[in-house]
mmCIF file of C-alpha atoms and ligand atoms in Angstrom:
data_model
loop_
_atom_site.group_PDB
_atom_site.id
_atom_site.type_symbol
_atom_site.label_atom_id
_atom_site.label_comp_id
_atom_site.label_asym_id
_atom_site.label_seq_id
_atom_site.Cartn_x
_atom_site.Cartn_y
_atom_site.Cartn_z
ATOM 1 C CA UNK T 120 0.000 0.000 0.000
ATOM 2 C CA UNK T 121 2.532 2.845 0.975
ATOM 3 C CA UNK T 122 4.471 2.020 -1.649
ATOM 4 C CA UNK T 123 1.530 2.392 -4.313
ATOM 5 C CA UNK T 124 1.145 6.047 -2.513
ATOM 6 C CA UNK T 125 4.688 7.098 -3.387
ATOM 7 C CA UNK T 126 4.673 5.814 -6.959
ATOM 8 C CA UNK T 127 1.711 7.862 -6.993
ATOM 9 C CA UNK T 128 2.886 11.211 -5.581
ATOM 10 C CA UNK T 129 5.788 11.143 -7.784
ATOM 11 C CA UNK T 130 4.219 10.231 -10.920
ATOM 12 C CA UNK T 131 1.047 12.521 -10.657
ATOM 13 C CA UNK T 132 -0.305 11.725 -14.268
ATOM 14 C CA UNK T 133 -3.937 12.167 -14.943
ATOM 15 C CA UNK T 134 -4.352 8.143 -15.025
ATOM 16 C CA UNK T 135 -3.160 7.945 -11.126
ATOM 17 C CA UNK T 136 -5.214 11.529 -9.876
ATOM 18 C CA UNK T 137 -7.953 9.639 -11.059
ATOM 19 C CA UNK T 138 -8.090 6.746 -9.363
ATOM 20 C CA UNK T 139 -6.965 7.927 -6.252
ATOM 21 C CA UNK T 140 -10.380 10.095 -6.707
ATOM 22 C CA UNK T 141 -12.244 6.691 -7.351
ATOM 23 C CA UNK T 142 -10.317 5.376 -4.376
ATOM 24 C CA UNK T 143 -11.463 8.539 -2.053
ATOM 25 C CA UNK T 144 -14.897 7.961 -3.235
ATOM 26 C CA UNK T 145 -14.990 4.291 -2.739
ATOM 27 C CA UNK T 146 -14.182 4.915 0.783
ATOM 28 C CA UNK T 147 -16.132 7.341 1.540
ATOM 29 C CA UNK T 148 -19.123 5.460 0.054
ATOM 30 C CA UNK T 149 -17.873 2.544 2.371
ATOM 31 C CA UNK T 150 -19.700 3.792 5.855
ATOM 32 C CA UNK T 151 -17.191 3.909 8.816
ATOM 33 C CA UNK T 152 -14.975 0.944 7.919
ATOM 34 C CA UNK T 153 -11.169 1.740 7.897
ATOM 35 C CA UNK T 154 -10.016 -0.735 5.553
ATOM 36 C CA UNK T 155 -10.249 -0.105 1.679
ATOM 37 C CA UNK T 156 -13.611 -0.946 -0.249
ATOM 38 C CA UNK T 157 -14.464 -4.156 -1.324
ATOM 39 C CA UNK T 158 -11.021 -5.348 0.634
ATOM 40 C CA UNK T 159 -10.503 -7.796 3.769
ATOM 41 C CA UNK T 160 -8.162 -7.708 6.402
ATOM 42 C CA UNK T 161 -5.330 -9.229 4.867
ATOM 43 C CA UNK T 162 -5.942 -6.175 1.761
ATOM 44 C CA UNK T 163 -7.124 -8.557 -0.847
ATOM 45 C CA UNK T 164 -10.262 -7.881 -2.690
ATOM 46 C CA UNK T 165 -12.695 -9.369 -1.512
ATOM 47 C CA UNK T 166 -15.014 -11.228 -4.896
ATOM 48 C CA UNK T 167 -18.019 -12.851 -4.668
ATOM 49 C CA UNK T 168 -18.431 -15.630 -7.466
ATOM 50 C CA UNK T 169 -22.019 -16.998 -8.143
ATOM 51 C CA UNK T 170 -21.219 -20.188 -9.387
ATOM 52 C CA UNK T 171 -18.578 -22.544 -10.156
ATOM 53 C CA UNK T 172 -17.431 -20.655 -13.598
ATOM 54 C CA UNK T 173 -17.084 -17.890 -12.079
ATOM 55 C CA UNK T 174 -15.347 -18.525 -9.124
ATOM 56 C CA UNK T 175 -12.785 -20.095 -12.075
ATOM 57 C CA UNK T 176 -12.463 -17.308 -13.540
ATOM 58 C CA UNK T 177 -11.692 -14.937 -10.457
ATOM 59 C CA UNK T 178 -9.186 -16.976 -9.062
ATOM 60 C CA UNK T 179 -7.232 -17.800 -12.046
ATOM 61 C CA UNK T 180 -7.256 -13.608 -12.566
ATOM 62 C CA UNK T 181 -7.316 -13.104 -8.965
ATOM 63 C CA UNK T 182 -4.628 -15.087 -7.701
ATOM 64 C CA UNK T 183 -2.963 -14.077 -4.705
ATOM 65 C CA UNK T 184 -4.618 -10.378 -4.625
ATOM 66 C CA UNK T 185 -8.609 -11.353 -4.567
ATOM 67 C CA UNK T 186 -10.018 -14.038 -1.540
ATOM 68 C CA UNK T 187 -12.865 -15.957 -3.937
ATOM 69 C CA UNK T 188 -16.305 -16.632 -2.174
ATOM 70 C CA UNK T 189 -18.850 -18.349 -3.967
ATOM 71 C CA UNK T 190 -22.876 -18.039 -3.994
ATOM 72 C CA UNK T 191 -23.568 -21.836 -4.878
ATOM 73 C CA UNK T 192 -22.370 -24.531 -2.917
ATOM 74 C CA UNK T 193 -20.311 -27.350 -4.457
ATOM 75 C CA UNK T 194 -22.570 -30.189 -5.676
ATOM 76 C CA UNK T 195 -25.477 -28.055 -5.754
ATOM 77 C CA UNK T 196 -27.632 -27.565 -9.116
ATOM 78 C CA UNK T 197 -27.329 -23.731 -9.497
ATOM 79 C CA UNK T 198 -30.099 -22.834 -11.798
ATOM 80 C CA UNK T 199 -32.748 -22.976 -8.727
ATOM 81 C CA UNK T 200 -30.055 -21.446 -5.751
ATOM 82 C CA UNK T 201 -31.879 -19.741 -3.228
ATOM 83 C CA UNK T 202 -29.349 -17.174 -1.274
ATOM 84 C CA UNK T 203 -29.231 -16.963 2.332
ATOM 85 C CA UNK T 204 -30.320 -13.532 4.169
ATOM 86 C CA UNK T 205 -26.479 -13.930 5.319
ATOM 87 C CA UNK T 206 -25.038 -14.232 1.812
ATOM 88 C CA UNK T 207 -27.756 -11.775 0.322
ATOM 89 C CA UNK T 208 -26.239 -8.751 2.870
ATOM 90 C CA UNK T 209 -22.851 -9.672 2.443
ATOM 91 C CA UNK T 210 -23.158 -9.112 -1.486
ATOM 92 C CA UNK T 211 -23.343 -5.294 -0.541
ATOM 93 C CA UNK T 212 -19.744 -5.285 1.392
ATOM 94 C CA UNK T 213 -18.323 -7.585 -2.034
ATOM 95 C CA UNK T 214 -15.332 -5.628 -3.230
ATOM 96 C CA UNK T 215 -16.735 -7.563 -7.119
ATOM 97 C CA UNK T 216 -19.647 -9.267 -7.998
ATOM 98 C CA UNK T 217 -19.124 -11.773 -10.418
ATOM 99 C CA UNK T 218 -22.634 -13.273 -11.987
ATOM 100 C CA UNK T 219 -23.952 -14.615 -15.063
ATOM 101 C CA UNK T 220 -27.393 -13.067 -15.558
ATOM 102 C CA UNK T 221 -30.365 -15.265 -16.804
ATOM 103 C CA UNK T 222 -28.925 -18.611 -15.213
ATOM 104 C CA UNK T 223 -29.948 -17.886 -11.553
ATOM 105 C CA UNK T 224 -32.638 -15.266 -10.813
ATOM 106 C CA UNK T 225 -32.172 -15.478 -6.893
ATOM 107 C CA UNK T 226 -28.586 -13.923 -7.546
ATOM 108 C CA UNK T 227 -29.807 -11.582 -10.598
ATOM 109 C CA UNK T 228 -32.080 -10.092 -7.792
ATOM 110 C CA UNK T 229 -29.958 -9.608 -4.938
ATOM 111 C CA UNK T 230 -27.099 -8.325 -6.947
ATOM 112 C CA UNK T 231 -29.817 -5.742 -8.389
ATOM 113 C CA UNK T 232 -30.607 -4.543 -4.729
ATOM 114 C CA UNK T 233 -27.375 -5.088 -3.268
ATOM 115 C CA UNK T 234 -26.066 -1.373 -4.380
ATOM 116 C CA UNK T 235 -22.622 -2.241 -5.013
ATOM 117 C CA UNK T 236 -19.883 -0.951 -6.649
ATOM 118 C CA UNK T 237 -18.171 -3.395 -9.092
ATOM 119 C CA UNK T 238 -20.963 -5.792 -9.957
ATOM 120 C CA UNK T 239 -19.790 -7.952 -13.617
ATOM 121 C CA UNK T 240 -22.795 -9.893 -15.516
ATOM 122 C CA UNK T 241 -20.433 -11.948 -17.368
ATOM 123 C CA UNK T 242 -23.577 -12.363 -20.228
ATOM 124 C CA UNK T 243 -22.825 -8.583 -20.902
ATOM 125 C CA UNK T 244 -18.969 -9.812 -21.949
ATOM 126 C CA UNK T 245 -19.930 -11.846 -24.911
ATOM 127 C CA UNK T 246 -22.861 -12.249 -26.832
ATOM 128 C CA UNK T 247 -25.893 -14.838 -26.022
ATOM 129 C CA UNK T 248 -28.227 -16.743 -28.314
ATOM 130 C CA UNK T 249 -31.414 -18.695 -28.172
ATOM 131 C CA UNK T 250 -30.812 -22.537 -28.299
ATOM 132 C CA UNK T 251 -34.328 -23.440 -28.467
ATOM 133 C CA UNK T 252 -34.928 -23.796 -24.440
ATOM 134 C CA UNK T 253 -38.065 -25.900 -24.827
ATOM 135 C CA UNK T 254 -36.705 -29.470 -25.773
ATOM 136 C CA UNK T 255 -40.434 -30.463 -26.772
ATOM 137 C CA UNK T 256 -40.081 -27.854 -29.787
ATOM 138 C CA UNK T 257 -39.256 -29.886 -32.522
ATOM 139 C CA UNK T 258 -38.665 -27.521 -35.043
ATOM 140 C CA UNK T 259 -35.346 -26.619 -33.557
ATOM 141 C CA UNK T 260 -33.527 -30.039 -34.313
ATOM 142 C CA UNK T 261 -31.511 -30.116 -37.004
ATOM 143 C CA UNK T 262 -30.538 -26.339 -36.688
ATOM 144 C CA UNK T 263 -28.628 -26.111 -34.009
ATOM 145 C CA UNK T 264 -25.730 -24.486 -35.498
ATOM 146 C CA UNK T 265 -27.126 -22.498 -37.530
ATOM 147 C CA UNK T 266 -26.251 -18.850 -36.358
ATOM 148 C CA UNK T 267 -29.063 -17.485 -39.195
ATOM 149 C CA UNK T 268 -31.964 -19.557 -37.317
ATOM 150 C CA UNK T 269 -31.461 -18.029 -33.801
ATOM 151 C CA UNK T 270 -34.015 -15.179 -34.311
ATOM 152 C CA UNK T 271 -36.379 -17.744 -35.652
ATOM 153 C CA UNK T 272 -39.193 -19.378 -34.378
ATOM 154 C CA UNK T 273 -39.428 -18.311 -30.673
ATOM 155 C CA UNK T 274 -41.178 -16.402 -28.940
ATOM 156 C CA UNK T 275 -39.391 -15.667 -26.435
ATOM 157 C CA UNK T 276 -38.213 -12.376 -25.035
ATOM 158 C CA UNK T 277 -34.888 -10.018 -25.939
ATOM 159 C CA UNK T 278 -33.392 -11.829 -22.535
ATOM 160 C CA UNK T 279 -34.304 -14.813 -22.762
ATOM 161 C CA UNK T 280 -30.750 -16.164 -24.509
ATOM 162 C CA UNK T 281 -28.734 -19.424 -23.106
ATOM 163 C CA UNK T 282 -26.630 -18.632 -20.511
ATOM 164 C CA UNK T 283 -24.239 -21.795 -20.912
ATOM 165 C CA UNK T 284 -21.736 -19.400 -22.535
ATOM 166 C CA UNK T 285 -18.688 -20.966 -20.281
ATOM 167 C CA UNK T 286 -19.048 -24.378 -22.132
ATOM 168 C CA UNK T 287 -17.725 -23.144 -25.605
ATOM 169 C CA UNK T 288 -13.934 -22.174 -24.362
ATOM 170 C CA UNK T 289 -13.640 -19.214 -27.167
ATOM 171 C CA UNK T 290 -16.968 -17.449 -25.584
ATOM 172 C CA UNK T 291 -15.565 -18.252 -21.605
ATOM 173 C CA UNK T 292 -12.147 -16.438 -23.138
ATOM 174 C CA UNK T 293 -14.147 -13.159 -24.261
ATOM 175 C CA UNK T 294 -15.821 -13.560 -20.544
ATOM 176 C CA UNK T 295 -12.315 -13.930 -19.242
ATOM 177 C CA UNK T 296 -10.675 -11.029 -20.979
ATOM 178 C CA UNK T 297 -13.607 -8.802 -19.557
ATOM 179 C CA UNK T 298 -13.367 -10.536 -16.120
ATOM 180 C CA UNK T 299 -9.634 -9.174 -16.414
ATOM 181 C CA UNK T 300 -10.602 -6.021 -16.933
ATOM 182 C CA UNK T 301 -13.293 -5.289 -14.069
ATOM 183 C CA UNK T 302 -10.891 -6.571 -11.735
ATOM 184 C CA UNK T 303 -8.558 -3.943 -12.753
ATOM 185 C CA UNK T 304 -10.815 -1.332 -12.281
ATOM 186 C CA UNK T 305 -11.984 -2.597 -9.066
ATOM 187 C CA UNK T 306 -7.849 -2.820 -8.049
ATOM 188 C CA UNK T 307 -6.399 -0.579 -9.659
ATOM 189 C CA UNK T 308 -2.980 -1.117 -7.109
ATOM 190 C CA UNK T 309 -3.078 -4.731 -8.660
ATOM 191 C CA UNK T 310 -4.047 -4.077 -12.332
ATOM 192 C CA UNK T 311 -0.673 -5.227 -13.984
ATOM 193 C CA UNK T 312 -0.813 -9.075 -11.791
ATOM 194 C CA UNK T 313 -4.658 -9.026 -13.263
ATOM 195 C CA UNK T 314 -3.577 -8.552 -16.362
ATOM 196 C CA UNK T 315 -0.705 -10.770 -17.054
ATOM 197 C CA UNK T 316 -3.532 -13.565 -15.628
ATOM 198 C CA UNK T 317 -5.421 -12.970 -17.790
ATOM 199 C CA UNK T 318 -3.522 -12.977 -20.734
ATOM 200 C CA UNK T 319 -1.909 -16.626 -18.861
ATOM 201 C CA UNK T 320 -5.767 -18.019 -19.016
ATOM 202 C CA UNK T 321 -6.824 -17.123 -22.161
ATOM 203 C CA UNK T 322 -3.644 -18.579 -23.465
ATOM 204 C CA UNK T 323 -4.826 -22.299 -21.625
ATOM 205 C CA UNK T 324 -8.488 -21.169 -23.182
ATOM 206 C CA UNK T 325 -6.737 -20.865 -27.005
ATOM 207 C CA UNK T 326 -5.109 -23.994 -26.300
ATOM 208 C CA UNK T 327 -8.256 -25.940 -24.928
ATOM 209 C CA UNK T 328 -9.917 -24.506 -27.985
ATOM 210 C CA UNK T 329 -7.653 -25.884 -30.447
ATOM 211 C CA UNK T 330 -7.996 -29.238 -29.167
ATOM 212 C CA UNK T 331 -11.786 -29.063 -29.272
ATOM 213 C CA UNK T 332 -11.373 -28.255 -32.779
ATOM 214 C CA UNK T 333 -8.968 -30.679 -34.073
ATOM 215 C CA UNK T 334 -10.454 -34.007 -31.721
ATOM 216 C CA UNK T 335 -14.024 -33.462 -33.282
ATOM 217 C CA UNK T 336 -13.021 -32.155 -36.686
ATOM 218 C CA UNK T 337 -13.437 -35.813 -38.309
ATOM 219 C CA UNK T 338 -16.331 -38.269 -36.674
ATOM 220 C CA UNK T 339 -18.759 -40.904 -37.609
ATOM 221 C CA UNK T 340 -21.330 -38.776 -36.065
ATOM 222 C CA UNK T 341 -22.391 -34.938 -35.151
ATOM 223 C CA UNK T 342 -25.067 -35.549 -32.982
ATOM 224 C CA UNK T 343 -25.290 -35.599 -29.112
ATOM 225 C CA UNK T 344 -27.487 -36.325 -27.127
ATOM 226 C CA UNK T 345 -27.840 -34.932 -23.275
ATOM 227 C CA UNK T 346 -30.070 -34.906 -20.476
ATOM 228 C CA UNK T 347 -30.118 -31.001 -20.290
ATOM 229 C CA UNK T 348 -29.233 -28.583 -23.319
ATOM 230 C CA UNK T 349 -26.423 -27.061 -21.541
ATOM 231 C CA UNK T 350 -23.811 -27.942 -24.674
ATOM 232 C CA UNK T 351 -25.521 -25.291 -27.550
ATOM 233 C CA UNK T 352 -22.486 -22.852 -27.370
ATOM 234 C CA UNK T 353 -20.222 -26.046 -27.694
ATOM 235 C CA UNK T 354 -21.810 -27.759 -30.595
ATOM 236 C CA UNK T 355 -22.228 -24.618 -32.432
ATOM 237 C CA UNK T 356 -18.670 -23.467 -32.145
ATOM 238 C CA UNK T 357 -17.302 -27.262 -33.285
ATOM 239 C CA UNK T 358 -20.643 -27.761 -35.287
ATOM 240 C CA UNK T 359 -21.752 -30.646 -33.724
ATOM 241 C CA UNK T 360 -25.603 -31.240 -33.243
ATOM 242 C CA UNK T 361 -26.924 -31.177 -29.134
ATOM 243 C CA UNK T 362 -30.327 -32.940 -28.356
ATOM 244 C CA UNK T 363 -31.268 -32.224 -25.371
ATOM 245 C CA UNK T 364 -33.421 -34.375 -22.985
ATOM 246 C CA UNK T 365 -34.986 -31.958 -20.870
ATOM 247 C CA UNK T 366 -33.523 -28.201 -22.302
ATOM 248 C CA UNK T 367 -31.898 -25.557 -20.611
ATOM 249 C CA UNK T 368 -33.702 -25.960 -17.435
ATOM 250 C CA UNK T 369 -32.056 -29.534 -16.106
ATOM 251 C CA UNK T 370 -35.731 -30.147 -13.826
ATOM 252 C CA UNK T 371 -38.048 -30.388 -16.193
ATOM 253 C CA UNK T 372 -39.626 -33.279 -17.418
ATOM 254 C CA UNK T 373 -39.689 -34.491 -21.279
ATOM 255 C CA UNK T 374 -42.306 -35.208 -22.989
ATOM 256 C CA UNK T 375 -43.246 -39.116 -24.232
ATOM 257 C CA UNK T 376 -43.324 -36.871 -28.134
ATOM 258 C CA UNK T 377 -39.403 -35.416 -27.317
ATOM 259 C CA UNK T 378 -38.859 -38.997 -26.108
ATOM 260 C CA UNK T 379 -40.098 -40.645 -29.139
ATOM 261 C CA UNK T 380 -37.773 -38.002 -31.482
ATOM 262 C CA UNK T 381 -35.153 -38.755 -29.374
ATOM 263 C CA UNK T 382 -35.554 -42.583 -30.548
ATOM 264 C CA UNK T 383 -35.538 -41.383 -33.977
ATOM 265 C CA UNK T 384 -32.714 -39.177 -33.948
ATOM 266 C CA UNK T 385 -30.874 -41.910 -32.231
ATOM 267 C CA UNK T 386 -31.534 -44.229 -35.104
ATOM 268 C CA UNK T 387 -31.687 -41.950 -37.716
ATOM 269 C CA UNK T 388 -27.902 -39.883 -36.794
ATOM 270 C CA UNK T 389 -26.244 -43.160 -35.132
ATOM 271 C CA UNK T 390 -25.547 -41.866 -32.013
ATOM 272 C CA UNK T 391 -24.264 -44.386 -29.297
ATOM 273 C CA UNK T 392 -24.174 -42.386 -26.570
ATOM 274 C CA UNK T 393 -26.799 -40.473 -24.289
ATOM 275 C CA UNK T 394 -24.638 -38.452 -22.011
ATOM 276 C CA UNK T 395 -26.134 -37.038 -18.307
ATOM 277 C CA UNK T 396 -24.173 -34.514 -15.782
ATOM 278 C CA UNK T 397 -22.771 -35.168 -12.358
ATOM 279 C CA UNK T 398 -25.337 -32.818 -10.691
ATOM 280 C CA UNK T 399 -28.889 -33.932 -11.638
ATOM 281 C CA UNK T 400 -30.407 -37.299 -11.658
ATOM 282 C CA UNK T 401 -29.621 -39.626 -14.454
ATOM 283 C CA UNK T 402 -32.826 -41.222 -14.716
ATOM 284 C CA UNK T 403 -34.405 -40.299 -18.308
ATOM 285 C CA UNK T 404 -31.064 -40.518 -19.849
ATOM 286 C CA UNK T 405 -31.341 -44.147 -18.475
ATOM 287 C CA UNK T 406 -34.712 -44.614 -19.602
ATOM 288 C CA UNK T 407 -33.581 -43.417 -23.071
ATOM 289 C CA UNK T 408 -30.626 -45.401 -23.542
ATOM 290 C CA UNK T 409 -32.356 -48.609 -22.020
ATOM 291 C CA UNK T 410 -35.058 -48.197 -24.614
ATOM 292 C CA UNK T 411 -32.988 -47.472 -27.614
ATOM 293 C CA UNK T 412 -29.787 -49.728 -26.574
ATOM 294 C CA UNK T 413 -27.178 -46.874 -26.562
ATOM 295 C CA UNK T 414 -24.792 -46.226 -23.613
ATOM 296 C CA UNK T 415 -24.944 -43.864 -21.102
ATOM 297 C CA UNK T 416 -21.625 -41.584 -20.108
ATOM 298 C CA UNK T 417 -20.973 -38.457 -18.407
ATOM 299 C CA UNK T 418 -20.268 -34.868 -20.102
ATOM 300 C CA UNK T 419 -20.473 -32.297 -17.487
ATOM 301 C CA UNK T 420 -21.795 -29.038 -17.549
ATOM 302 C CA UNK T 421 -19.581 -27.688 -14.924
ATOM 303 C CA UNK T 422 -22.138 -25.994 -13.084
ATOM 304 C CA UNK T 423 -20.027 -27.105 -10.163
ATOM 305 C CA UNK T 424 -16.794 -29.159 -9.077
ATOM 306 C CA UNK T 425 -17.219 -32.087 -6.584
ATOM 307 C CA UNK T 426 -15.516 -34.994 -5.481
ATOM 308 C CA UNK T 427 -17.596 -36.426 -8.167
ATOM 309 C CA UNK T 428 -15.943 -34.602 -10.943
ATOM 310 C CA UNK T 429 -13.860 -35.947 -13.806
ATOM 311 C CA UNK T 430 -11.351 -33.370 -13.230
ATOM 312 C CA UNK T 431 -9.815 -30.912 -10.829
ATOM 313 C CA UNK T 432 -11.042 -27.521 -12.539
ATOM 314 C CA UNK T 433 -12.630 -26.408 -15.606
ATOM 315 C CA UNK T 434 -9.751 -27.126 -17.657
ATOM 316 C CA UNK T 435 -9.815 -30.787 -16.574
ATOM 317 C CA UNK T 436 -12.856 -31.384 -16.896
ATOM 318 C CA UNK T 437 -13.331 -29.758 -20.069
ATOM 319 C CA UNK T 438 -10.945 -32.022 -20.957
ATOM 320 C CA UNK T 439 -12.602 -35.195 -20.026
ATOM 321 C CA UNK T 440 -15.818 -33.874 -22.123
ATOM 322 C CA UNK T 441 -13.718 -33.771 -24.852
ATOM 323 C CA UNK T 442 -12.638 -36.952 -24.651
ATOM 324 C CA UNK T 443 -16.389 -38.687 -23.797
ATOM 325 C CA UNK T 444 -17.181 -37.017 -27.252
ATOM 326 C CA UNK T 445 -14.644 -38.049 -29.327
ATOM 327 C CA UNK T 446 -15.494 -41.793 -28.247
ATOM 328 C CA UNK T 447 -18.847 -41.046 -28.487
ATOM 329 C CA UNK T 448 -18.841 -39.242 -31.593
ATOM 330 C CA UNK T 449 -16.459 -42.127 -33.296
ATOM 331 C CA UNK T 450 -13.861 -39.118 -33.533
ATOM 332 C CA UNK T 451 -10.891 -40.643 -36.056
HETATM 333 ZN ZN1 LIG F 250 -27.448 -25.398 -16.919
#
């Protein structure tokens, strides 16, 4: 800290009299507390993640400056997350709020009310689409990755796009790079360690890229099928075709007509696989494959990191999708 002050009194450029303002104001803003805003007692910033993705995110940018709390237990499904009256007040004393909007509409409200400073919608850092959300609709199959049909045929409203952006790693890199860049803002004394992370994780995000790319360029099949439609950013970006079971929303319940298209699709496209998710019950992907003879395996939607999980972090485990698809997709 002191030392920060007497780079800044000797360089007084217009850059560093700014933020020193912001800095003044912060704390001003901050009622009686002594420390900085937004900053515990050991001076790191203190960022509140609301899911697993997130909290990735902050601590790989983060590192040793930012102390990473996060909204949504591990093993919990975080669409439905209720917040505690605990973890709704602390939000307001969160030196960065780090939230997807649309996914969880507990957190979308309690970040809305919770009047602070440095709140990031990481939907705001790239650009969403509509991936049909109701899995009964059968008019989306078959155009999944189609960029020119996302307009079409829904009803929907302006915000009602797919927030599974961190599944396709180029969209989680544009997330990451604007991630980087709140954090600087928000600590400003730290902004050079944020962004040489950043530029260290979008590197690993390139390279995770390019192996989604060349492992599914050349398969026996494109289509996947998957208890919820968490994977539309994924198969559009390697253009692969998802089916989902039950659509965006993992809880609800297909119908015995998306069932029966499911058969057909499975016959029709030669899939062999129906794949389910560590963090919601596997028991219509069971049904399915039982019914149409095709195996069952796991692609996660990383929604959280257990025990349970076929990796350490996101990298891992989006590298243990990729390889579930390449078998299952007879990748050559
Ligand atoms: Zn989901």
């Amino acid at each position: 800290m002191g030392v920060m002050n007497v780079r800044r009194r000797l360089i007084p450029t217009a850059a560093t009299a700014g933020a020193v303002a912001l800095g003044l104001m912060a704390v001003s803003a901050c009622s009686s507390s002594s420390g900085a805003a937004g900053k515990n007692g050991d001076g790191k910033l203190d960022v509140v993640a609301s899911f697993y993705p997130m909290q990735f995110l902050a601590e790989e940018i983060g590192g040793d400056h930012v102390s990473v709390s996060t909204l949504t237990k591990p093993g919990v499904e975080p669409h439905d997350l209720e917040l505690s009256p605990k973890q709704t007040a602390g939000l307001g004393d969160a030196g960065l709020i780090l939230y997807l909007k649309g996914l969880q509409p507990a957190v979308d409200e309690a970040v809305a009310q919770s009047g602070v400073e440095h709140a990031v919608d990481a939907a705001g850092l790239t650009h969403l689409e509509e991936h049909g959300t109701e899995a009964g609709h059968d008019e989306h199959s078959g155009e999944e990755h189609a960029d020119e049909h996302a307009e079409e045929g829904h009803d929907h409203s302006e915000a009602g796009g797919d927030p599974h952006v961190w599944l396709d790693p180029v969209k989680y890199s544009e997330v990451a790079k604007g991630v980087g860049k709140a954090l600087e803002k928000a600590d400003p004394d730290h902004a050079a360690a944020y962004k040489k992370n950043t530029d260290a994780l979008v590197g690993k995000l390139d390279g995770l890229h390019t192996k989604f790319d060349k492992g599914l360029k050349n398969t026996d099949t494109r289509t996947f099928i998957t208890t919820h439609a968490a994977f539309g950013y994924l198969a559009e970006r390697y253009h692969l075709k998802q089916e989902g079971i039950s659509g965006v929303d993992p809880e609800s319940e297909p119908s015995l007509s998306r069932m029966k298209t499911l058969q057909k699709t499975a016959k029709d496209d030669k899939v062999t696989t129906v794949f389910f998710e560590t963090l919601v019950s596997d028991r219509t992907a069971k049904t399915l494959a039982d019914d149409t003879g095709l195996k069952t395996d796991v692609l996660d939607p990383l929604e959280g990191i257990t025990d349970k999980s076929e990796g350490a972090d996101y990298i891992e485990v989006m590298e243990s999708n990729l390889a579930a698809l390449e078998k299952a997709l007879g990748a050559k």
